[in-house]
Amino acid sequence: WRFCRCWAALHWTSAMNFTVVRLRGLPWEASDDDIYQFFSGLAVTEVAICQDVPGRPSGDAFVRFADPESARTAVTYNRKMMGRRYVEVFESSSDEMARRTGRGGGAPSFGGMPGPLAMAGAPGSDDGMVRLRGLPFSATAHDIASFFESGEISEADVTIGVHVGGQFDGRSTGEAWVQFSSAASAQNALETKQRQTIGGRYIELFPSSVADREYGKRKLAGGKGGKGGG
């Protein structure tokens, strides 16, 4: 009886401490931006839209929050409308997110980690490049350079992703790439700045590469990366 009671208490605590939710029934055209706006006011740190085949969304997505309270509040958005469709929102886990999207596993580090880079197909892990996700749409290169207080980063080292085409044409994607002088400096940034804030938003950092930056810095309407200049 004591074992059952302890197991139930642990199970309840785990259930209350989840930070990932799953969305189902999204409009096919829904973007990361739409989902961030859907949960406006909550501490979203990562959005991953599922695909049936490369380039075709399935209508599902996973969203990670900075704290359990935000995730529990997100679940109360169940059946809230996005466009003309109501969206189901329910509790999930990092394990389910990783299985469905290839993201949401262990902490990022240089030297071949699974996750966003594997999804993007970006080679290399020693370029000294870091990808930032979850930026305020108003964040400038100066804001991002100032985020790294060492003074090593200048505005010229920052590339902010932008949408190309569609209703968000020219608008920030909420992602940026920062070029460090070495892989060691980039790794230090990953370890010291992870989930720190810019403009009240929690920022996630991932190891990246020049190839990943060139692929992802311009996001075409429909959610695919594309080539583009400066």
PDB file of C-alpha atoms in Angstrom:
ATOM      1  CA  TRP A   1       0.000   0.000   0.000  1.00  0.00           C
ATOM      2  CA  ARG A   2       2.842   2.356   0.890  1.00  0.00           C
ATOM      3  CA  PHE A   3       4.551   1.569  -2.457  1.00  0.00           C
ATOM      4  CA  CYS A   4       1.318   2.232  -4.383  1.00  0.00           C
ATOM      5  CA  ARG A   5       0.816   5.493  -2.541  1.00  0.00           C
ATOM      6  CA  CYS A   6       4.391   6.623  -3.297  1.00  0.00           C
ATOM      7  CA  TRP A   7       4.068   5.613  -6.959  1.00  0.00           C
ATOM      8  CA  ALA A   8       0.808   7.548  -7.271  1.00  0.00           C
ATOM      9  CA  ALA A   9       2.393  10.631  -5.711  1.00  0.00           C
ATOM     10  CA  LEU A  10       5.374  10.444  -8.062  1.00  0.00           C
ATOM     11  CA  HIS A  11       3.073   9.914 -11.061  1.00  0.00           C
ATOM     12  CA  TRP A  12       0.947  12.909 -10.082  1.00  0.00           C
ATOM     13  CA  THR A  13       4.045  15.093  -9.587  1.00  0.00           C
ATOM     14  CA  SER A  14       5.406  14.061 -12.998  1.00  0.00           C
ATOM     15  CA  ALA A  15       2.064  14.790 -14.645  1.00  0.00           C
ATOM     16  CA  MET A  16       1.918  18.244 -13.088  1.00  0.00           C
ATOM     17  CA  ASN A  17       5.494  19.070 -14.157  1.00  0.00           C
ATOM     18  CA  PHE A  18       5.179  18.492 -17.913  1.00  0.00           C
ATOM     19  CA  THR A  19       6.479  21.302 -20.153  1.00  0.00           C
ATOM     20  CA  VAL A  20       5.543  19.948 -23.611  1.00  0.00           C
ATOM     21  CA  VAL A  21       2.101  20.003 -25.207  1.00  0.00           C
ATOM     22  CA  ARG A  22       0.857  18.500 -28.450  1.00  0.00           C
ATOM     23  CA  LEU A  23      -1.412  20.336 -30.879  1.00  0.00           C
ATOM     24  CA  ARG A  24      -3.718  18.517 -33.293  1.00  0.00           C
ATOM     25  CA  GLY A  25      -5.958  19.861 -36.049  1.00  0.00           C
ATOM     26  CA  LEU A  26      -3.825  22.827 -37.083  1.00  0.00           C
ATOM     27  CA  PRO A  27      -4.601  24.605 -40.364  1.00  0.00           C
ATOM     28  CA  TRP A  28      -2.264  23.224 -43.046  1.00  0.00           C
ATOM     29  CA  GLU A  29      -0.785  26.676 -43.582  1.00  0.00           C
ATOM     30  CA  ALA A  30      -0.045  27.249 -39.878  1.00  0.00           C
ATOM     31  CA  SER A  31       3.502  28.482 -39.256  1.00  0.00           C
ATOM     32  CA  ASP A  32       5.735  28.675 -36.184  1.00  0.00           C
ATOM     33  CA  ASP A  33       4.729  32.340 -35.912  1.00  0.00           C
ATOM     34  CA  ASP A  34       1.030  31.435 -35.839  1.00  0.00           C
ATOM     35  CA  ILE A  35       1.643  29.018 -32.976  1.00  0.00           C
ATOM     36  CA  TYR A  36       3.722  31.537 -31.014  1.00  0.00           C
ATOM     37  CA  GLN A  37       0.854  34.011 -31.439  1.00  0.00           C
ATOM     38  CA  PHE A  38      -1.719  31.356 -30.472  1.00  0.00           C
ATOM     39  CA  PHE A  39       0.076  31.053 -27.104  1.00  0.00           C
ATOM     40  CA  SER A  40       0.802  34.775 -26.830  1.00  0.00           C
ATOM     41  CA  GLY A  41       1.709  35.695 -23.257  1.00  0.00           C
ATOM     42  CA  LEU A  42       2.996  32.212 -22.378  1.00  0.00           C
ATOM     43  CA  ALA A  43       6.691  31.327 -22.170  1.00  0.00           C
ATOM     44  CA  VAL A  44       7.087  29.299 -25.384  1.00  0.00           C
ATOM     45  CA  THR A  45      10.668  28.148 -25.984  1.00  0.00           C
ATOM     46  CA  GLU A  46      10.275  25.791 -28.962  1.00  0.00           C
ATOM     47  CA  VAL A  47       7.776  24.953 -31.689  1.00  0.00           C
ATOM     48  CA  ALA A  48       8.076  21.850 -33.888  1.00  0.00           C
ATOM     49  CA  ILE A  49       5.504  21.312 -36.658  1.00  0.00           C
ATOM     50  CA  CYS A  50       5.113  17.661 -37.696  1.00  0.00           C
ATOM     51  CA  GLN A  51       5.230  16.590 -41.333  1.00  0.00           C
ATOM     52  CA  ASP A  52       3.757  13.516 -43.040  1.00  0.00           C
ATOM     53  CA  VAL A  53       6.383  13.755 -45.765  1.00  0.00           C
ATOM     54  CA  PRO A  54       9.093  16.420 -46.175  1.00  0.00           C
ATOM     55  CA  GLY A  55       7.419  19.746 -46.830  1.00  0.00           C
ATOM     56  CA  ARG A  56       3.831  18.626 -46.114  1.00  0.00           C
ATOM     57  CA  PRO A  57       2.510  19.425 -42.613  1.00  0.00           C
ATOM     58  CA  SER A  58       0.410  16.785 -40.859  1.00  0.00           C
ATOM     59  CA  GLY A  59      -1.691  19.222 -38.812  1.00  0.00           C
ATOM     60  CA  ASP A  60       0.113  18.273 -35.587  1.00  0.00           C
ATOM     61  CA  ALA A  61       2.784  20.175 -33.684  1.00  0.00           C
ATOM     62  CA  PHE A  62       4.646  20.072 -30.381  1.00  0.00           C
ATOM     63  CA  VAL A  63       5.309  23.115 -28.231  1.00  0.00           C
ATOM     64  CA  ARG A  64       7.780  23.338 -25.355  1.00  0.00           C
ATOM     65  CA  PHE A  65       7.318  25.871 -22.568  1.00  0.00           C
ATOM     66  CA  ALA A  66       9.829  27.306 -20.124  1.00  0.00           C
ATOM     67  CA  ASP A  67       7.889  26.131 -17.079  1.00  0.00           C
ATOM     68  CA  PRO A  68       5.098  23.708 -16.122  1.00  0.00           C
ATOM     69  CA  GLU A  69       2.715  26.528 -15.228  1.00  0.00           C
ATOM     70  CA  SER A  70       2.794  27.825 -18.809  1.00  0.00           C
ATOM     71  CA  ALA A  71       2.266  24.302 -20.158  1.00  0.00           C
ATOM     72  CA  ARG A  72      -0.719  23.704 -17.867  1.00  0.00           C
ATOM     73  CA  THR A  73      -2.214  27.019 -18.964  1.00  0.00           C
ATOM     74  CA  ALA A  74      -1.641  26.023 -22.602  1.00  0.00           C
ATOM     75  CA  VAL A  75      -3.767  22.905 -22.130  1.00  0.00           C
ATOM     76  CA  THR A  76      -6.711  25.153 -21.231  1.00  0.00           C
ATOM     77  CA  TYR A  77      -6.516  26.485 -24.816  1.00  0.00           C
ATOM     78  CA  ASN A  78      -7.941  23.159 -25.999  1.00  0.00           C
ATOM     79  CA  ARG A  79     -10.463  23.709 -28.834  1.00  0.00           C
ATOM     80  CA  LYS A  80      -9.513  27.371 -29.169  1.00  0.00           C
ATOM     81  CA  MET A  81      -9.763  28.607 -32.767  1.00  0.00           C
ATOM     82  CA  MET A  82      -6.804  29.171 -35.075  1.00  0.00           C
ATOM     83  CA  GLY A  83      -8.118  30.617 -38.287  1.00  0.00           C
ATOM     84  CA  ARG A  84     -11.287  28.664 -39.064  1.00  0.00           C
ATOM     85  CA  ARG A  85     -10.237  25.512 -37.243  1.00  0.00           C
ATOM     86  CA  TYR A  86     -10.362  24.615 -33.575  1.00  0.00           C
ATOM     87  CA  VAL A  87      -7.130  23.167 -32.264  1.00  0.00           C
ATOM     88  CA  GLU A  88      -6.842  20.342 -29.759  1.00  0.00           C
ATOM     89  CA  VAL A  89      -4.169  20.877 -27.090  1.00  0.00           C
ATOM     90  CA  PHE A  90      -3.128  18.173 -24.677  1.00  0.00           C
ATOM     91  CA  GLU A  91      -0.272  17.137 -22.431  1.00  0.00           C
ATOM     92  CA  SER A  92       2.753  15.497 -24.048  1.00  0.00           C
ATOM     93  CA  SER A  93       6.408  14.805 -23.222  1.00  0.00           C
ATOM     94  CA  SER A  94       9.924  15.392 -24.484  1.00  0.00           C
ATOM     95  CA  ASP A  95      10.135  11.714 -25.440  1.00  0.00           C
ATOM     96  CA  GLU A  96       7.035  11.893 -27.646  1.00  0.00           C
ATOM     97  CA  MET A  97       8.249  15.159 -29.161  1.00  0.00           C
ATOM     98  CA  ALA A  98      11.619  13.560 -29.975  1.00  0.00           C
ATOM     99  CA  ARG A  99       9.993  10.465 -31.511  1.00  0.00           C
ATOM    100  CA  ARG A 100       7.664  12.493 -33.733  1.00  0.00           C
ATOM    101  CA  THR A 101       9.960  15.350 -34.742  1.00  0.00           C
ATOM    102  CA  GLY A 102      13.559  14.351 -33.990  1.00  0.00           C
ATOM    103  CA  ARG A 103      13.705  17.247 -31.548  1.00  0.00           C
ATOM    104  CA  GLY A 104      13.299  17.703 -27.834  1.00  0.00           C
ATOM    105  CA  GLY A 105      15.932  15.217 -26.659  1.00  0.00           C
ATOM    106  CA  GLY A 106      19.059  15.918 -24.627  1.00  0.00           C
ATOM    107  CA  ALA A 107      20.850  19.196 -24.104  1.00  0.00           C
ATOM    108  CA  PRO A 108      22.589  20.513 -27.218  1.00  0.00           C
ATOM    109  CA  SER A 109      26.346  20.383 -27.563  1.00  0.00           C
ATOM    110  CA  PHE A 110      28.941  20.572 -30.314  1.00  0.00           C
ATOM    111  CA  GLY A 111      30.151  17.262 -31.690  1.00  0.00           C
ATOM    112  CA  GLY A 112      27.128  15.726 -33.417  1.00  0.00           C
ATOM    113  CA  MET A 113      23.900  16.183 -31.483  1.00  0.00           C
ATOM    114  CA  PRO A 114      20.498  15.011 -32.731  1.00  0.00           C
ATOM    115  CA  GLY A 115      17.734  17.532 -33.165  1.00  0.00           C
ATOM    116  CA  PRO A 116      17.242  20.648 -35.279  1.00  0.00           C
ATOM    117  CA  LEU A 117      20.424  20.251 -37.300  1.00  0.00           C
ATOM    118  CA  ALA A 118      19.581  16.667 -38.151  1.00  0.00           C
ATOM    119  CA  MET A 119      16.167  17.833 -39.287  1.00  0.00           C
ATOM    120  CA  ALA A 120      17.654  20.567 -41.448  1.00  0.00           C
ATOM    121  CA  GLY A 121      20.307  18.267 -42.848  1.00  0.00           C
ATOM    122  CA  ALA A 122      23.032  20.762 -42.008  1.00  0.00           C
ATOM    123  CA  PRO A 123      26.539  19.315 -42.027  1.00  0.00           C
ATOM    124  CA  GLY A 124      29.357  20.319 -39.744  1.00  0.00           C
ATOM    125  CA  SER A 125      29.530  21.079 -36.038  1.00  0.00           C
ATOM    126  CA  ASP A 126      32.821  22.962 -35.695  1.00  0.00           C
ATOM    127  CA  ASP A 127      32.008  26.211 -37.502  1.00  0.00           C
ATOM    128  CA  GLY A 128      31.583  28.197 -34.290  1.00  0.00           C
ATOM    129  CA  MET A 129      28.013  28.924 -35.352  1.00  0.00           C
ATOM    130  CA  VAL A 130      25.062  29.040 -32.928  1.00  0.00           C
ATOM    131  CA  ARG A 131      21.387  29.197 -33.857  1.00  0.00           C
ATOM    132  CA  LEU A 132      18.972  31.146 -31.623  1.00  0.00           C
ATOM    133  CA  ARG A 133      15.281  30.335 -31.542  1.00  0.00           C
ATOM    134  CA  GLY A 134      12.321  32.087 -29.885  1.00  0.00           C
ATOM    135  CA  LEU A 135      13.520  35.656 -30.438  1.00  0.00           C
ATOM    136  CA  PRO A 136      11.065  38.547 -30.180  1.00  0.00           C
ATOM    137  CA  PHE A 137      10.078  39.512 -33.719  1.00  0.00           C
ATOM    138  CA  SER A 138      11.363  43.026 -32.961  1.00  0.00           C
ATOM    139  CA  ALA A 139      14.863  41.849 -31.928  1.00  0.00           C
ATOM    140  CA  THR A 140      17.682  43.583 -33.820  1.00  0.00           C
ATOM    141  CA  ALA A 141      21.262  42.511 -34.531  1.00  0.00           C
ATOM    142  CA  HIS A 142      22.338  44.952 -31.802  1.00  0.00           C
ATOM    143  CA  ASP A 143      19.984  43.284 -29.277  1.00  0.00           C
ATOM    144  CA  ILE A 144      21.383  39.869 -30.128  1.00  0.00           C
ATOM    145  CA  ALA A 145      25.033  40.976 -30.011  1.00  0.00           C
ATOM    146  CA  SER A 146      24.369  42.601 -26.618  1.00  0.00           C
ATOM    147  CA  PHE A 147      22.838  39.331 -25.369  1.00  0.00           C
ATOM    148  CA  PHE A 148      26.356  37.844 -25.464  1.00  0.00           C
ATOM    149  CA  GLU A 149      27.963  40.068 -22.849  1.00  0.00           C
ATOM    150  CA  SER A 150      31.576  39.062 -23.547  1.00  0.00           C
ATOM    151  CA  GLY A 151      31.863  41.710 -26.259  1.00  0.00           C
ATOM    152  CA  GLU A 152      33.153  39.108 -28.717  1.00  0.00           C
ATOM    153  CA  ILE A 153      30.045  39.373 -30.915  1.00  0.00           C
ATOM    154  CA  SER A 154      29.396  42.367 -33.167  1.00  0.00           C
ATOM    155  CA  GLU A 155      26.292  43.106 -35.227  1.00  0.00           C
ATOM    156  CA  ALA A 156      28.184  41.864 -38.297  1.00  0.00           C
ATOM    157  CA  ASP A 157      28.352  38.396 -36.694  1.00  0.00           C
ATOM    158  CA  VAL A 158      24.536  38.172 -36.482  1.00  0.00           C
ATOM    159  CA  THR A 159      22.183  36.961 -39.230  1.00  0.00           C
ATOM    160  CA  ILE A 160      18.454  37.278 -38.527  1.00  0.00           C
ATOM    161  CA  GLY A 161      16.071  34.918 -40.346  1.00  0.00           C
ATOM    162  CA  VAL A 162      13.232  36.478 -42.335  1.00  0.00           C
ATOM    163  CA  HIS A 163      10.111  35.201 -44.076  1.00  0.00           C
ATOM    164  CA  VAL A 164       9.993  35.396 -47.857  1.00  0.00           C
ATOM    165  CA  GLY A 165       6.535  35.572 -49.427  1.00  0.00           C
ATOM    166  CA  GLY A 166       3.132  35.128 -47.833  1.00  0.00           C
ATOM    167  CA  GLN A 167       1.500  37.333 -45.239  1.00  0.00           C
ATOM    168  CA  PHE A 168       4.679  37.543 -43.111  1.00  0.00           C
ATOM    169  CA  ASP A 169       6.971  38.605 -45.994  1.00  0.00           C
ATOM    170  CA  GLY A 170      10.011  40.440 -44.648  1.00  0.00           C
ATOM    171  CA  ARG A 171       9.164  39.695 -41.025  1.00  0.00           C
ATOM    172  CA  SER A 172      11.556  38.004 -38.621  1.00  0.00           C
ATOM    173  CA  THR A 173      11.125  34.253 -38.192  1.00  0.00           C
ATOM    174  CA  GLY A 174      12.189  34.453 -34.544  1.00  0.00           C
ATOM    175  CA  GLU A 175      15.495  32.736 -35.390  1.00  0.00           C
ATOM    176  CA  ALA A 176      19.029  34.068 -35.830  1.00  0.00           C
ATOM    177  CA  TRP A 177      22.538  32.734 -36.372  1.00  0.00           C
ATOM    178  CA  VAL A 178      25.590  34.027 -34.540  1.00  0.00           C
ATOM    179  CA  GLN A 179      29.162  33.412 -35.705  1.00  0.00           C
ATOM    180  CA  PHE A 180      31.694  32.919 -32.899  1.00  0.00           C
ATOM    181  CA  SER A 181      35.453  32.976 -33.335  1.00  0.00           C
ATOM    182  CA  SER A 182      35.778  29.322 -32.337  1.00  0.00           C
ATOM    183  CA  ALA A 183      33.786  26.202 -31.516  1.00  0.00           C
ATOM    184  CA  ALA A 184      34.915  26.582 -27.886  1.00  0.00           C
ATOM    185  CA  SER A 185      33.416  30.081 -27.665  1.00  0.00           C
ATOM    186  CA  ALA A 186      30.201  28.823 -29.236  1.00  0.00           C
ATOM    187  CA  GLN A 187      30.016  25.915 -26.784  1.00  0.00           C
ATOM    188  CA  ASN A 188      30.489  28.317 -23.888  1.00  0.00           C
ATOM    189  CA  ALA A 189      27.557  30.397 -25.161  1.00  0.00           C
ATOM    190  CA  LEU A 190      25.396  27.269 -25.373  1.00  0.00           C
ATOM    191  CA  GLU A 191      26.184  26.424 -21.770  1.00  0.00           C
ATOM    192  CA  THR A 192      25.851  29.904 -20.253  1.00  0.00           C
ATOM    193  CA  LYS A 193      23.079  31.602 -22.255  1.00  0.00           C
ATOM    194  CA  GLN A 194      20.603  28.745 -22.746  1.00  0.00           C
ATOM    195  CA  ARG A 195      17.054  29.900 -21.890  1.00  0.00           C
ATOM    196  CA  GLN A 196      18.166  33.382 -20.906  1.00  0.00           C
ATOM    197  CA  THR A 197      15.821  36.154 -22.010  1.00  0.00           C
ATOM    198  CA  ILE A 198      15.705  38.860 -24.662  1.00  0.00           C
ATOM    199  CA  GLY A 199      12.782  41.232 -24.347  1.00  0.00           C
ATOM    200  CA  GLY A 200      11.027  38.896 -21.925  1.00  0.00           C
ATOM    201  CA  ARG A 201      11.265  35.869 -24.257  1.00  0.00           C
ATOM    202  CA  TYR A 202      13.170  32.712 -23.336  1.00  0.00           C
ATOM    203  CA  ILE A 203      15.804  32.009 -25.987  1.00  0.00           C
ATOM    204  CA  GLU A 204      16.955  28.527 -27.009  1.00  0.00           C
ATOM    205  CA  LEU A 205      20.444  28.020 -28.446  1.00  0.00           C
ATOM    206  CA  PHE A 206      21.558  25.185 -30.704  1.00  0.00           C
ATOM    207  CA  PRO A 207      24.869  24.246 -32.327  1.00  0.00           C
ATOM    208  CA  SER A 208      24.709  25.169 -35.998  1.00  0.00           C
ATOM    209  CA  SER A 209      26.866  25.623 -39.084  1.00  0.00           C
ATOM    210  CA  VAL A 210      27.381  27.977 -42.005  1.00  0.00           C
ATOM    211  CA  ALA A 211      25.403  25.565 -44.192  1.00  0.00           C
ATOM    212  CA  ASP A 212      22.493  25.569 -41.734  1.00  0.00           C
ATOM    213  CA  ARG A 213      22.497  29.374 -41.688  1.00  0.00           C
ATOM    214  CA  GLU A 214      22.469  29.631 -45.472  1.00  0.00           C
ATOM    215  CA  TYR A 215      19.641  27.087 -45.665  1.00  0.00           C
ATOM    216  CA  GLY A 216      17.493  28.581 -42.936  1.00  0.00           C
ATOM    217  CA  LYS A 217      18.017  32.354 -42.945  1.00  0.00           C
ATOM    218  CA  ARG A 218      15.201  32.868 -45.446  1.00  0.00           C
ATOM    219  CA  LYS A 219      12.046  30.888 -44.733  1.00  0.00           C
ATOM    220  CA  LEU A 220       9.809  30.614 -47.781  1.00  0.00           C
ATOM    221  CA  ALA A 221       6.027  30.861 -47.507  1.00  0.00           C
ATOM    222  CA  GLY A 222       4.873  27.368 -46.552  1.00  0.00           C
ATOM    223  CA  GLY A 223       7.677  26.790 -44.036  1.00  0.00           C
ATOM    224  CA  LYS A 224      10.632  25.682 -46.190  1.00  0.00           C
ATOM    225  CA  GLY A 225      14.072  27.211 -46.033  1.00  0.00           C
ATOM    226  CA  GLY A 226      15.556  28.782 -49.105  1.00  0.00           C
ATOM    227  CA  LYS A 227      18.536  30.540 -50.567  1.00  0.00           C
ATOM    228  CA  GLY A 228      18.915  34.250 -50.216  1.00  0.00           C
ATOM    229  CA  GLY A 229      21.388  37.026 -49.798  1.00  0.00           C
ATOM    230  CA  GLY A 230      22.811  38.800 -46.749  1.00  0.00           C
TER     231      GLY A 230
END
